[in-house]
PDB file of C-alpha atoms and ligand atoms in Angstrom:
ATOM      1  CA  UNK V   1      55.669  40.481  76.479  1.00 54.00           C
ATOM      2  CA  UNK V   2      52.165  41.403  75.329  1.00 55.00           C
ATOM      3  CA  UNK V   3      52.591  44.915  76.722  1.00 59.00           C
ATOM      4  CA  UNK V   4      55.512  45.432  74.336  1.00 85.00           C
ATOM      5  CA  UNK V   5      53.473  44.616  71.216  1.00 91.00           C
ATOM      6  CA  UNK V   6      51.216  47.269  69.697  1.00 94.00           C
ATOM      7  CA  UNK V   7      47.464  46.618  69.509  1.00 95.00           C
ATOM      8  CA  UNK V   8      47.725  46.699  65.693  1.00 96.00           C
ATOM      9  CA  UNK V   9      50.394  44.002  65.729  1.00 97.00           C
ATOM     10  CA  UNK V  10      48.451  41.867  68.198  1.00 96.00           C
ATOM     11  CA  UNK V  11      45.452  42.096  65.845  1.00 97.00           C
ATOM     12  CA  UNK V  12      47.636  40.928  62.946  1.00 98.00           C
ATOM     13  CA  UNK V  13      48.965  38.053  65.057  1.00 98.00           C
ATOM     14  CA  UNK V  14      45.364  37.057  65.783  1.00 97.00           C
ATOM     15  CA  UNK V  15      44.551  37.197  62.048  1.00 98.00           C
ATOM     16  CA  UNK V  16      47.585  35.037  61.252  1.00 98.00           C
ATOM     17  CA  UNK V  17      46.680  32.574  64.026  1.00 98.00           C
ATOM     18  CA  UNK V  18      43.131  32.182  62.691  1.00 97.00           C
ATOM     19  CA  UNK V  19      44.400  31.529  59.196  1.00 98.00           C
ATOM     20  CA  UNK V  20      46.999  29.022  60.409  1.00 97.00           C
ATOM     21  CA  UNK V  21      44.629  27.184  62.737  1.00 95.00           C
ATOM     22  CA  UNK V  22      42.196  26.677  59.840  1.00 96.00           C
ATOM     23  CA  UNK V  23      44.773  25.080  57.500  1.00 97.00           C
ATOM     24  CA  UNK V  24      46.427  21.686  57.473  1.00 97.00           C
ATOM     25  CA  UNK V  25      49.564  21.989  55.361  1.00 98.00           C
ATOM     26  CA  UNK V  26      52.020  24.629  56.607  1.00 98.00           C
ATOM     27  CA  UNK V  27      55.542  25.210  55.313  1.00 98.00           C
ATOM     28  CA  UNK V  28      57.945  27.339  57.374  1.00 98.00           C
ATOM     29  CA  UNK V  29      61.255  28.770  56.144  1.00 98.00           C
ATOM     30  CA  UNK V  30      63.630  30.254  58.694  1.00 98.00           C
ATOM     31  CA  UNK V  31      66.756  32.339  58.168  1.00 97.00           C
ATOM     32  CA  UNK V  32      69.512  33.926  60.230  1.00 95.00           C
ATOM     33  CA  UNK V  33      67.074  36.372  61.856  1.00 97.00           C
ATOM     34  CA  UNK V  34      65.487  33.632  63.954  1.00 98.00           C
ATOM     35  CA  UNK V  35      68.846  32.996  65.646  1.00 97.00           C
ATOM     36  CA  UNK V  36      69.681  36.698  66.083  1.00 96.00           C
ATOM     37  CA  UNK V  37      68.067  36.842  69.527  1.00 97.00           C
ATOM     38  CA  UNK V  38      70.226  33.876  70.559  1.00 97.00           C
ATOM     39  CA  UNK V  39      73.260  36.089  69.904  1.00 94.00           C
ATOM     40  CA  UNK V  40      74.280  34.796  66.467  1.00 92.00           C
ATOM     41  CA  UNK V  41      74.851  37.672  64.008  1.00 87.00           C
ATOM     42  CA  UNK V  42      72.894  37.562  60.742  1.00 88.00           C
ATOM     43  CA  UNK V  43      74.670  37.624  57.383  1.00 80.00           C
ATOM     44  CA  UNK V  44      73.586  41.204  56.701  1.00 76.00           C
ATOM     45  CA  UNK V  45      75.080  42.339  60.037  1.00 72.00           C
ATOM     46  CA  UNK V  46      78.533  43.809  59.706  1.00 67.00           C
ATOM     47  CA  UNK V  47      81.289  41.340  60.610  1.00 66.00           C
ATOM     48  CA  UNK V  48      82.969  42.132  63.904  1.00 65.00           C
ATOM     49  CA  UNK V  49      86.370  41.829  65.530  1.00 63.00           C
ATOM     50  CA  UNK V  50      89.070  40.215  63.453  1.00 61.00           C
ATOM     51  CA  UNK V  51      86.660  39.744  60.588  1.00 72.00           C
ATOM     52  CA  UNK V  52      85.365  43.309  60.264  1.00 73.00           C
ATOM     53  CA  UNK V  53      87.156  43.856  56.949  1.00 75.00           C
ATOM     54  CA  UNK V  54      85.508  40.841  55.342  1.00 81.00           C
ATOM     55  CA  UNK V  55      82.004  40.218  54.032  1.00 80.00           C
ATOM     56  CA  UNK V  56      80.404  36.789  54.327  1.00 78.00           C
ATOM     57  CA  UNK V  57      79.944  36.541  50.570  1.00 76.00           C
ATOM     58  CA  UNK V  58      83.747  36.787  50.109  1.00 80.00           C
ATOM     59  CA  UNK V  59      84.443  33.949  52.549  1.00 87.00           C
ATOM     60  CA  UNK V  60      81.619  31.476  51.915  1.00 90.00           C
ATOM     61  CA  UNK V  61      82.616  30.493  48.379  1.00 93.00           C
ATOM     62  CA  UNK V  62      84.565  27.621  46.794  1.00 95.00           C
ATOM     63  CA  UNK V  63      86.823  30.197  45.114  1.00 94.00           C
ATOM     64  CA  UNK V  64      87.709  31.764  48.467  1.00 94.00           C
ATOM     65  CA  UNK V  65      88.619  28.319  49.856  1.00 95.00           C
ATOM     66  CA  UNK V  66      90.701  27.476  46.776  1.00 94.00           C
ATOM     67  CA  UNK V  67      92.500  30.828  47.049  1.00 93.00           C
ATOM     68  CA  UNK V  68      93.089  30.864  50.798  1.00 92.00           C
ATOM     69  CA  UNK V  69      91.849  27.705  52.520  1.00 93.00           C
ATOM     70  CA  UNK V  70      93.322  28.684  55.881  1.00 91.00           C
ATOM     71  CA  UNK V  71      91.460  32.006  55.919  1.00 90.00           C
ATOM     72  CA  UNK V  72      88.111  30.356  55.170  1.00 92.00           C
ATOM     73  CA  UNK V  73      88.747  27.484  57.624  1.00 92.00           C
ATOM     74  CA  UNK V  74      89.682  30.006  60.351  1.00 88.00           C
ATOM     75  CA  UNK V  75      86.490  31.973  59.703  1.00 87.00           C
ATOM     76  CA  UNK V  76      84.396  28.841  60.140  1.00 90.00           C
ATOM     77  CA  UNK V  77      86.321  27.853  63.280  1.00 88.00           C
ATOM     78  CA  UNK V  78      85.493  31.316  64.594  1.00 85.00           C
ATOM     79  CA  UNK V  79      81.824  30.928  63.630  1.00 87.00           C
ATOM     80  CA  UNK V  80      81.731  27.516  65.336  1.00 90.00           C
ATOM     81  CA  UNK V  81      83.123  28.982  68.518  1.00 87.00           C
ATOM     82  CA  UNK V  82      80.659  31.846  68.287  1.00 87.00           C
ATOM     83  CA  UNK V  83      77.712  29.448  68.012  1.00 92.00           C
ATOM     84  CA  UNK V  84      78.960  26.757  70.433  1.00 91.00           C
ATOM     85  CA  UNK V  85      77.530  28.249  73.612  1.00 92.00           C
ATOM     86  CA  UNK V  86      74.346  29.677  72.097  1.00 95.00           C
ATOM     87  CA  UNK V  87      70.937  28.323  73.023  1.00 97.00           C
ATOM     88  CA  UNK V  88      67.517  28.374  71.337  1.00 98.00           C
ATOM     89  CA  UNK V  89      65.414  31.479  71.966  1.00 98.00           C
ATOM     90  CA  UNK V  90      61.616  31.739  72.415  1.00 98.00           C
ATOM     91  CA  UNK V  91      61.061  31.662  68.620  1.00 98.00           C
ATOM     92  CA  UNK V  92      62.823  28.282  68.248  1.00 98.00           C
ATOM     93  CA  UNK V  93      60.996  27.010  71.338  1.00 98.00           C
ATOM     94  CA  UNK V  94      57.589  28.148  70.051  1.00 98.00           C
ATOM     95  CA  UNK V  95      58.109  26.384  66.703  1.00 98.00           C
ATOM     96  CA  UNK V  96      59.127  23.168  68.475  1.00 98.00           C
ATOM     97  CA  UNK V  97      56.038  23.426  70.667  1.00 97.00           C
ATOM     98  CA  UNK V  98      53.841  23.911  67.586  1.00 97.00           C
ATOM     99  CA  UNK V  99      55.408  20.896  65.840  1.00 97.00           C
ATOM    100  CA  UNK V 100      54.754  18.812  68.955  1.00 95.00           C
ATOM    101  CA  UNK V 101      51.152  20.054  69.136  1.00 93.00           C
ATOM    102  CA  UNK V 102      50.635  19.351  65.405  1.00 94.00           C
ATOM    103  CA  UNK V 103      51.255  15.640  65.970  1.00 89.00           C
ATOM    104  CA  UNK V 104      47.950  15.377  67.812  1.00 90.00           C
ATOM    105  CA  UNK V 105      46.034  17.752  65.516  1.00 88.00           C
ATOM    106  CA  UNK V 106      45.532  17.396  61.793  1.00 84.00           C
ATOM    107  CA  UNK V 107      48.331  19.774  60.866  1.00 95.00           C
ATOM    108  CA  UNK V 108      51.344  18.897  58.813  1.00 97.00           C
ATOM    109  CA  UNK V 109      54.186  21.321  59.555  1.00 98.00           C
ATOM    110  CA  UNK V 110      57.344  21.255  57.480  1.00 98.00           C
ATOM    111  CA  UNK V 111      60.176  23.303  58.970  1.00 98.00           C
ATOM    112  CA  UNK V 112      62.960  24.271  56.574  1.00 98.00           C
ATOM    113  CA  UNK V 113      65.972  26.358  57.544  1.00 98.00           C
ATOM    114  CA  UNK V 114      68.746  28.163  55.741  1.00 97.00           C
ATOM    115  CA  UNK V 115      70.673  28.257  59.010  1.00 97.00           C
ATOM    116  CA  UNK V 116      73.685  26.063  59.618  1.00 96.00           C
ATOM    117  CA  UNK V 117      73.334  26.271  63.402  1.00 96.00           C
ATOM    118  CA  UNK V 118      71.459  23.525  65.265  1.00 95.00           C
ATOM    119  CA  UNK V 119      69.201  25.667  67.450  1.00 97.00           C
ATOM    120  CA  UNK V 120      65.984  24.241  65.952  1.00 98.00           C
ATOM    121  CA  UNK V 121      67.140  20.713  66.842  1.00 97.00           C
ATOM    122  CA  UNK V 122      68.214  21.845  70.291  1.00 97.00           C
ATOM    123  CA  UNK V 123      64.721  23.233  70.835  1.00 98.00           C
ATOM    124  CA  UNK V 124      63.259  19.849  69.862  1.00 98.00           C
ATOM    125  CA  UNK V 125      62.189  20.465  66.252  1.00 98.00           C
ATOM    126  CA  UNK V 126      62.581  18.258  63.229  1.00 97.00           C
ATOM    127  CA  UNK V 127      64.101  20.474  60.538  1.00 98.00           C
ATOM    128  CA  UNK V 128      65.363  20.294  56.962  1.00 98.00           C
ATOM    129  CA  UNK V 129      68.703  22.069  56.463  1.00 98.00           C
ATOM    130  CA  UNK V 130      69.066  23.618  53.006  1.00 98.00           C
ATOM    131  CA  UNK V 131      72.557  25.026  53.561  1.00 96.00           C
ATOM    132  CA  UNK V 132      74.210  22.229  55.544  1.00 95.00           C
ATOM    133  CA  UNK V 133      75.400  21.916  59.105  1.00 93.00           C
ATOM    134  CA  UNK V 134      78.088  23.960  60.825  1.00 93.00           C
ATOM    135  CA  UNK V 135      79.335  20.950  62.770  1.00 90.00           C
ATOM    136  CA  UNK V 136      80.052  18.674  59.765  1.00 91.00           C
ATOM    137  CA  UNK V 137      83.135  18.549  57.568  1.00 93.00           C
ATOM    138  CA  UNK V 138      84.043  16.800  54.353  1.00 94.00           C
ATOM    139  CA  UNK V 139      86.930  16.603  51.923  1.00 95.00           C
ATOM    140  CA  UNK V 140      86.969  19.478  49.424  1.00 96.00           C
ATOM    141  CA  UNK V 141      88.274  17.093  46.723  1.00 96.00           C
ATOM    142  CA  UNK V 142      86.709  13.634  47.099  1.00 95.00           C
ATOM    143  CA  UNK V 143      83.774  14.708  49.357  1.00 93.00           C
ATOM    144  CA  UNK V 144      84.438  11.939  51.922  1.00 93.00           C
ATOM    145  CA  UNK V 145      82.860  12.978  55.246  1.00 92.00           C
ATOM    146  CA  UNK V 146      85.519  13.843  57.792  1.00 89.00           C
ATOM    147  CA  UNK V 147      85.086  12.236  61.221  1.00 79.00           C
ATOM    148  CA  UNK V 148      88.155  13.591  62.963  1.00 66.00           C
ATOM    149  CA  UNK V 149      89.201  14.416  66.463  1.00 50.00           C
ATOM    150  CA  UNK V 150      86.726  16.457  68.516  1.00 43.00           C
ATOM    151  CA  UNK V 151      89.195  19.363  68.533  1.00 47.00           C
ATOM    152  CA  UNK V 152      89.015  19.409  64.755  1.00 47.00           C
ATOM    153  CA  UNK V 153      85.415  20.346  64.566  1.00 46.00           C
ATOM    154  CA  UNK V 154      82.945  17.570  64.005  1.00 47.00           C
ATOM    155  CA  UNK V 155      80.734  18.318  66.962  1.00 54.00           C
ATOM    156  CA  UNK V 156      79.289  21.316  68.771  1.00 62.00           C
ATOM    157  CA  UNK V 157      80.684  20.056  72.101  1.00 57.00           C
ATOM    158  CA  UNK V 158      84.273  20.628  71.029  1.00 55.00           C
ATOM    159  CA  UNK V 159      83.906  24.416  70.953  1.00 52.00           C
ATOM    160  CA  UNK V 160      83.611  26.187  74.243  1.00 47.00           C
ATOM    161  CA  UNK V 161      83.687  29.917  73.941  1.00 44.00           C
ATOM    162  CA  UNK V 162      85.044  32.736  71.841  1.00 43.00           C
ATOM    163  CA  UNK V 163      88.020  32.903  74.231  1.00 40.00           C
ATOM    164  CA  UNK V 164      89.407  29.651  72.885  1.00 42.00           C
ATOM    165  CA  UNK V 165      89.685  30.773  69.263  1.00 41.00           C
ATOM    166  CA  UNK V 166      92.804  29.270  67.750  1.00 45.00           C
ATOM    167  CA  UNK V 167      93.503  30.944  64.441  1.00 43.00           C
ATOM    168  CA  UNK V 168      96.720  28.976  64.002  1.00 47.00           C
ATOM    169  CA  UNK V 169      94.815  25.722  63.956  1.00 60.00           C
ATOM    170  CA  UNK V 170      96.137  23.950  60.892  1.00 79.00           C
ATOM    171  CA  UNK V 171      94.215  22.735  57.911  1.00 89.00           C
ATOM    172  CA  UNK V 172      93.304  19.059  57.960  1.00 89.00           C
ATOM    173  CA  UNK V 173      94.109  16.745  55.038  1.00 90.00           C
ATOM    174  CA  UNK V 174      91.768  13.986  53.894  1.00 90.00           C
ATOM    175  CA  UNK V 175      93.143  10.514  54.656  1.00 88.00           C
ATOM    176  CA  UNK V 176      91.786   9.191  51.323  1.00 90.00           C
ATOM    177  CA  UNK V 177      93.053  11.731  48.802  1.00 93.00           C
ATOM    178  CA  UNK V 178      95.068  14.367  50.677  1.00 91.00           C
ATOM    179  CA  UNK V 179      92.641  17.184  49.797  1.00 93.00           C
ATOM    180  CA  UNK V 180      91.838  19.811  52.409  1.00 94.00           C
ATOM    181  CA  UNK V 181      88.901  19.193  54.719  1.00 93.00           C
ATOM    182  CA  UNK V 182      86.228  21.926  54.530  1.00 95.00           C
ATOM    183  CA  UNK V 183      82.969  22.660  56.331  1.00 94.00           C
ATOM    184  CA  UNK V 184      80.079  20.630  54.884  1.00 94.00           C
ATOM    185  CA  UNK V 185      78.135  23.789  54.149  1.00 95.00           C
ATOM    186  CA  UNK V 186      76.552  25.018  50.916  1.00 96.00           C
ATOM    187  CA  UNK V 187      78.615  27.976  49.727  1.00 95.00           C
ATOM    188  CA  UNK V 188      77.584  30.653  47.233  1.00 91.00           C
ATOM    189  CA  UNK V 189      77.503  29.156  43.759  1.00 91.00           C
ATOM    190  CA  UNK V 190      77.108  25.568  45.012  1.00 95.00           C
ATOM    191  CA  UNK V 191      74.103  23.262  44.657  1.00 95.00           C
ATOM    192  CA  UNK V 192      71.774  22.546  47.538  1.00 97.00           C
ATOM    193  CA  UNK V 193      71.560  18.976  48.914  1.00 96.00           C
ATOM    194  CA  UNK V 194      69.272  17.134  46.484  1.00 97.00           C
ATOM    195  CA  UNK V 195      66.997  15.378  48.986  1.00 97.00           C
ATOM    196  CA  UNK V 196      66.572  18.442  51.231  1.00 98.00           C
ATOM    197  CA  UNK V 197      65.761  20.672  48.259  1.00 98.00           C
ATOM    198  CA  UNK V 198      63.279  18.187  46.785  1.00 98.00           C
ATOM    199  CA  UNK V 199      61.435  17.924  50.109  1.00 98.00           C
ATOM    200  CA  UNK V 200      61.426  21.721  50.460  1.00 98.00           C
ATOM    201  CA  UNK V 201      60.032  22.238  46.943  1.00 98.00           C
ATOM    202  CA  UNK V 202      57.320  19.628  47.435  1.00 98.00           C
ATOM    203  CA  UNK V 203      56.319  21.101  50.770  1.00 98.00           C
ATOM    204  CA  UNK V 204      56.245  24.680  49.409  1.00 98.00           C
ATOM    205  CA  UNK V 205      54.273  23.673  46.309  1.00 98.00           C
ATOM    206  CA  UNK V 206      51.684  21.755  48.364  1.00 98.00           C
ATOM    207  CA  UNK V 207      51.266  23.974  51.410  1.00 98.00           C
ATOM    208  CA  UNK V 208      48.284  26.174  52.180  1.00 98.00           C
ATOM    209  CA  UNK V 209      50.293  28.711  54.174  1.00 98.00           C
ATOM    210  CA  UNK V 210      53.988  29.527  53.802  1.00 98.00           C
ATOM    211  CA  UNK V 211      55.736  31.388  56.641  1.00 98.00           C
ATOM    212  CA  UNK V 212      59.042  33.259  56.173  1.00 98.00           C
ATOM    213  CA  UNK V 213      60.760  33.927  59.501  1.00 98.00           C
ATOM    214  CA  UNK V 214      63.930  36.013  59.822  1.00 98.00           C
ATOM    215  CA  UNK V 215      65.122  35.789  56.256  1.00 97.00           C
ATOM    216  CA  UNK V 216      66.125  38.651  53.965  1.00 94.00           C
ATOM    217  CA  UNK V 217      64.652  36.713  51.006  1.00 93.00           C
ATOM    218  CA  UNK V 218      67.718  37.707  49.003  1.00 90.00           C
ATOM    219  CA  UNK V 219      69.472  34.381  48.545  1.00 89.00           C
ATOM    220  CA  UNK V 220      68.143  31.951  45.936  1.00 93.00           C
ATOM    221  CA  UNK V 221      67.043  29.259  45.461  1.00 95.00           C
ATOM    222  CA  UNK V 222      65.655  29.288  49.051  1.00 96.00           C
ATOM    223  CA  UNK V 223      64.046  32.694  48.504  1.00 95.00           C
ATOM    224  CA  UNK V 224      62.069  31.237  45.571  1.00 97.00           C
ATOM    225  CA  UNK V 225      60.166  28.805  47.813  1.00 98.00           C
ATOM    226  CA  UNK V 226      57.697  31.499  48.913  1.00 98.00           C
ATOM    227  CA  UNK V 227      57.009  32.330  45.255  1.00 97.00           C
ATOM    228  CA  UNK V 228      56.466  28.665  44.456  1.00 98.00           C
ATOM    229  CA  UNK V 229      53.993  28.433  47.337  1.00 98.00           C
ATOM    230  CA  UNK V 230      52.181  31.585  46.206  1.00 98.00           C
ATOM    231  CA  UNK V 231      51.904  30.334  42.606  1.00 98.00           C
ATOM    232  CA  UNK V 232      50.197  27.235  43.977  1.00 98.00           C
ATOM    233  CA  UNK V 233      47.643  29.237  45.936  1.00 98.00           C
ATOM    234  CA  UNK V 234      49.232  29.484  49.393  1.00 98.00           C
ATOM    235  CA  UNK V 235      48.916  32.501  51.657  1.00 98.00           C
ATOM    236  CA  UNK V 236      52.238  34.000  52.724  1.00 98.00           C
ATOM    237  CA  UNK V 237      53.090  35.260  56.211  1.00 98.00           C
ATOM    238  CA  UNK V 238      56.341  37.094  56.957  1.00 98.00           C
ATOM    239  CA  UNK V 239      57.859  37.635  60.401  1.00 98.00           C
ATOM    240  CA  UNK V 240      60.670  40.162  60.258  1.00 98.00           C
ATOM    241  CA  UNK V 241      61.199  43.510  62.038  1.00 97.00           C
ATOM    242  CA  UNK V 242      62.553  44.996  58.786  1.00 96.00           C
ATOM    243  CA  UNK V 243      61.054  45.162  55.297  1.00 94.00           C
ATOM    244  CA  UNK V 244      62.265  42.657  52.685  1.00 94.00           C
ATOM    245  CA  UNK V 245      61.995  42.590  48.875  1.00 93.00           C
ATOM    246  CA  UNK V 246      59.312  39.930  49.259  1.00 90.00           C
ATOM    247  CA  UNK V 247      56.297  41.517  47.556  1.00 91.00           C
ATOM    248  CA  UNK V 248      53.865  38.593  47.808  1.00 96.00           C
ATOM    249  CA  UNK V 249      53.117  38.778  51.522  1.00 97.00           C
ATOM    250  CA  UNK V 250      49.523  38.487  52.772  1.00 98.00           C
ATOM    251  CA  UNK V 251      50.252  39.121  56.455  1.00 98.00           C
ATOM    252  CA  UNK V 252      53.333  40.890  57.803  1.00 98.00           C
ATOM    253  CA  UNK V 253      54.242  40.582  61.480  1.00 98.00           C
ATOM    254  CA  UNK V 254      56.869  43.310  61.695  1.00 97.00           C
ATOM    255  CA  UNK V 255      58.553  42.419  64.959  1.00 97.00           C
ATOM    256  CA  UNK V 256      61.363  40.222  66.271  1.00 98.00           C
ATOM    257  CA  UNK V 257      60.591  36.517  65.944  1.00 98.00           C
ATOM    258  CA  UNK V 258      61.291  35.918  69.632  1.00 98.00           C
ATOM    259  CA  UNK V 259      58.566  38.416  70.505  1.00 97.00           C
ATOM    260  CA  UNK V 260      55.945  37.327  67.986  1.00 97.00           C
ATOM    261  CA  UNK V 261      56.287  33.552  67.716  1.00 98.00           C
ATOM    262  CA  UNK V 262      55.327  32.617  71.309  1.00 97.00           C
ATOM    263  CA  UNK V 263      52.145  34.687  71.048  1.00 97.00           C
ATOM    264  CA  UNK V 264      51.314  33.348  67.591  1.00 98.00           C
ATOM    265  CA  UNK V 265      51.730  29.725  68.672  1.00 97.00           C
ATOM    266  CA  UNK V 266      49.833  30.330  71.904  1.00 96.00           C
ATOM    267  CA  UNK V 267      46.908  31.670  69.869  1.00 96.00           C
ATOM    268  CA  UNK V 268      47.033  28.878  67.251  1.00 95.00           C
ATOM    269  CA  UNK V 269      47.071  26.099  69.828  1.00 91.00           C
ATOM    270  CA  UNK V 270      44.249  27.772  71.783  1.00 90.00           C
ATOM    271  CA  UNK V 271      41.932  27.935  68.760  1.00 83.00           C
TER     272      UNK V 271
HETATM  273  P1  LIG W 301      70.193  37.419  56.262  1.00 71.37           P
HETATM  274  O1  LIG W 301      71.329  37.810  57.153  1.00 71.37           O
HETATM  275  O2  LIG W 301      70.298  37.715  54.817  1.00 71.37           O
HETATM  276  O3  LIG W 301      68.863  38.134  56.751  1.00 71.37           O
HETATM  277  C1  LIG W 301      68.474  38.092  58.095  1.00 71.37           C
HETATM  278  C2  LIG W 301      67.079  38.675  58.163  1.00 71.37           C
HETATM  279  O4  LIG W 301      66.638  38.523  59.499  1.00 71.37           O
HETATM  280  C3  LIG W 301      66.982  40.160  57.834  1.00 71.37           C
HETATM  281  O5  LIG W 301      65.917  40.371  56.908  1.00 71.37           O
HETATM  282  C4  LIG W 301      66.665  40.825  59.177  1.00 71.37           C
HETATM  283  O6  LIG W 301      65.803  41.951  59.043  1.00 71.37           O
HETATM  284  C5  LIG W 301      65.956  39.698  59.893  1.00 71.37           C
HETATM  285  N1  LIG W 301      66.033  39.752  61.356  1.00 71.37           N
HETATM  286  C6  LIG W 301      67.000  40.271  62.140  1.00 71.37           C
HETATM  287  N2  LIG W 301      66.709  40.077  63.438  1.00 71.37           N
HETATM  288  C7  LIG W 301      65.532  39.411  63.484  1.00 71.37           C
HETATM  289  C8  LIG W 301      64.707  38.910  64.534  1.00 71.37           C
HETATM  290  N3  LIG W 301      65.041  39.050  65.811  1.00 71.37           N
HETATM  291  N4  LIG W 301      63.556  38.266  64.197  1.00 71.37           N
HETATM  292  C9  LIG W 301      63.185  38.110  62.900  1.00 71.37           C
HETATM  293  N5  LIG W 301      63.934  38.568  61.867  1.00 71.37           N
HETATM  294  C10 LIG W 301      65.091  39.202  62.148  1.00 71.37           C
HETATM  295  O7  LIG W 301      69.921  35.877  56.540  1.00 71.37           O
HETATM  296  P2  LIG W 301      69.271  34.801  55.590  1.00 71.37           P
HETATM  297  O8  LIG W 301      68.076  35.329  54.893  1.00 71.37           O
HETATM  298  O9  LIG W 301      69.148  33.570  56.408  1.00 71.37           O
HETATM  299  O10 LIG W 301      73.890  31.352  53.014  1.00 71.37           O
HETATM  300  O11 LIG W 301      70.421  34.600  54.538  1.00 71.37           O
HETATM  301  C11 LIG W 301      70.253  33.606  53.573  1.00 71.37           C
HETATM  302  C12 LIG W 301      71.568  32.974  53.281  1.00 71.37           C
HETATM  303  O12 LIG W 301      72.500  33.941  52.869  1.00 71.37           O
HETATM  304  C13 LIG W 301      72.250  32.310  54.467  1.00 71.37           C
HETATM  305  O13 LIG W 301      71.802  31.001  54.715  1.00 71.37           O
HETATM  306  C14 LIG W 301      73.660  32.303  54.058  1.00 71.37           C
HETATM  307  C15 LIG W 301      73.712  33.728  53.582  1.00 71.37           C
HETATM  308  O14 LIG W 301      74.780  34.216  53.047  1.00 71.37           O
HETATM  309  C16 LIG W 301      74.989  30.597  53.020  1.00 71.37           C
HETATM  310  O15 LIG W 301      75.824  30.629  53.898  1.00 71.37           O
HETATM  311  C17 LIG W 301      75.071  29.704  51.841  1.00 71.37           C
END
């Protein structure tokens, strides 16, 4: 792996590792890019297959669900099947290893994700989800959590592969009020879960280093966490192969997270 990283990048990884090893309060925000190497497309990737004529922003909204609930439900069933057989990659694993290591050192690591997949948990991390969980459902009217049959999508185990996509799968009605069941995910224009957001804000405002991994930094309020950290004196590290509008970065590691994170964590834990 080392052979594939340039000497300049390895030097930047070393600089980041030194900074991180010398600090106690670290806040980490991950986005879709960290799951890209597990085979889950990011939101800025073009949709594929049956969904190539749609953009995520037109499907992940309350208005879209009100207009065409079956379309939005089908898209999420497809996304669930896409994610069901995916596994954590070396970036998720490295973060979990760092969190484990931090328990015996003086470091306090808060891991926050915008992702609705569960690859951080599968890798062994404790993580705060800002945008909900792909495997949960609730009523779109009365908000009652839906705990239905496994085939109706309340657990990762009920989805096997893309081959079993069933676009005719009907909408489910809430047994309390008759409203349609929807994914328990934060859509565009909706508020973030109060407790998760409060913890994220506190962690960003109090951290000494804030790390953005695999996020385009385009979607607020999550994108504002790095700014909050910076305003309170934190250093900012970004891990992303492509440039982002984030202009407050102190150290950029411009490479795929799965390439950079194992080396970064190896260096931090060795220091
Ligand atoms: P985006 O799809 O907006 O951005 C993904 C970022 O990951 C891009 O900046 C890529 O350059 C970067 N990237 C791609 N491959 C990578 C890799 N292997 N390693 C590191 N970085 C890589 O995803 P998010 O920023 O997570 O919201 O999007 C934020 C929110 O907008 C999502 O949570 C979702 C979305 O629409 C909701 O669904 C509410």
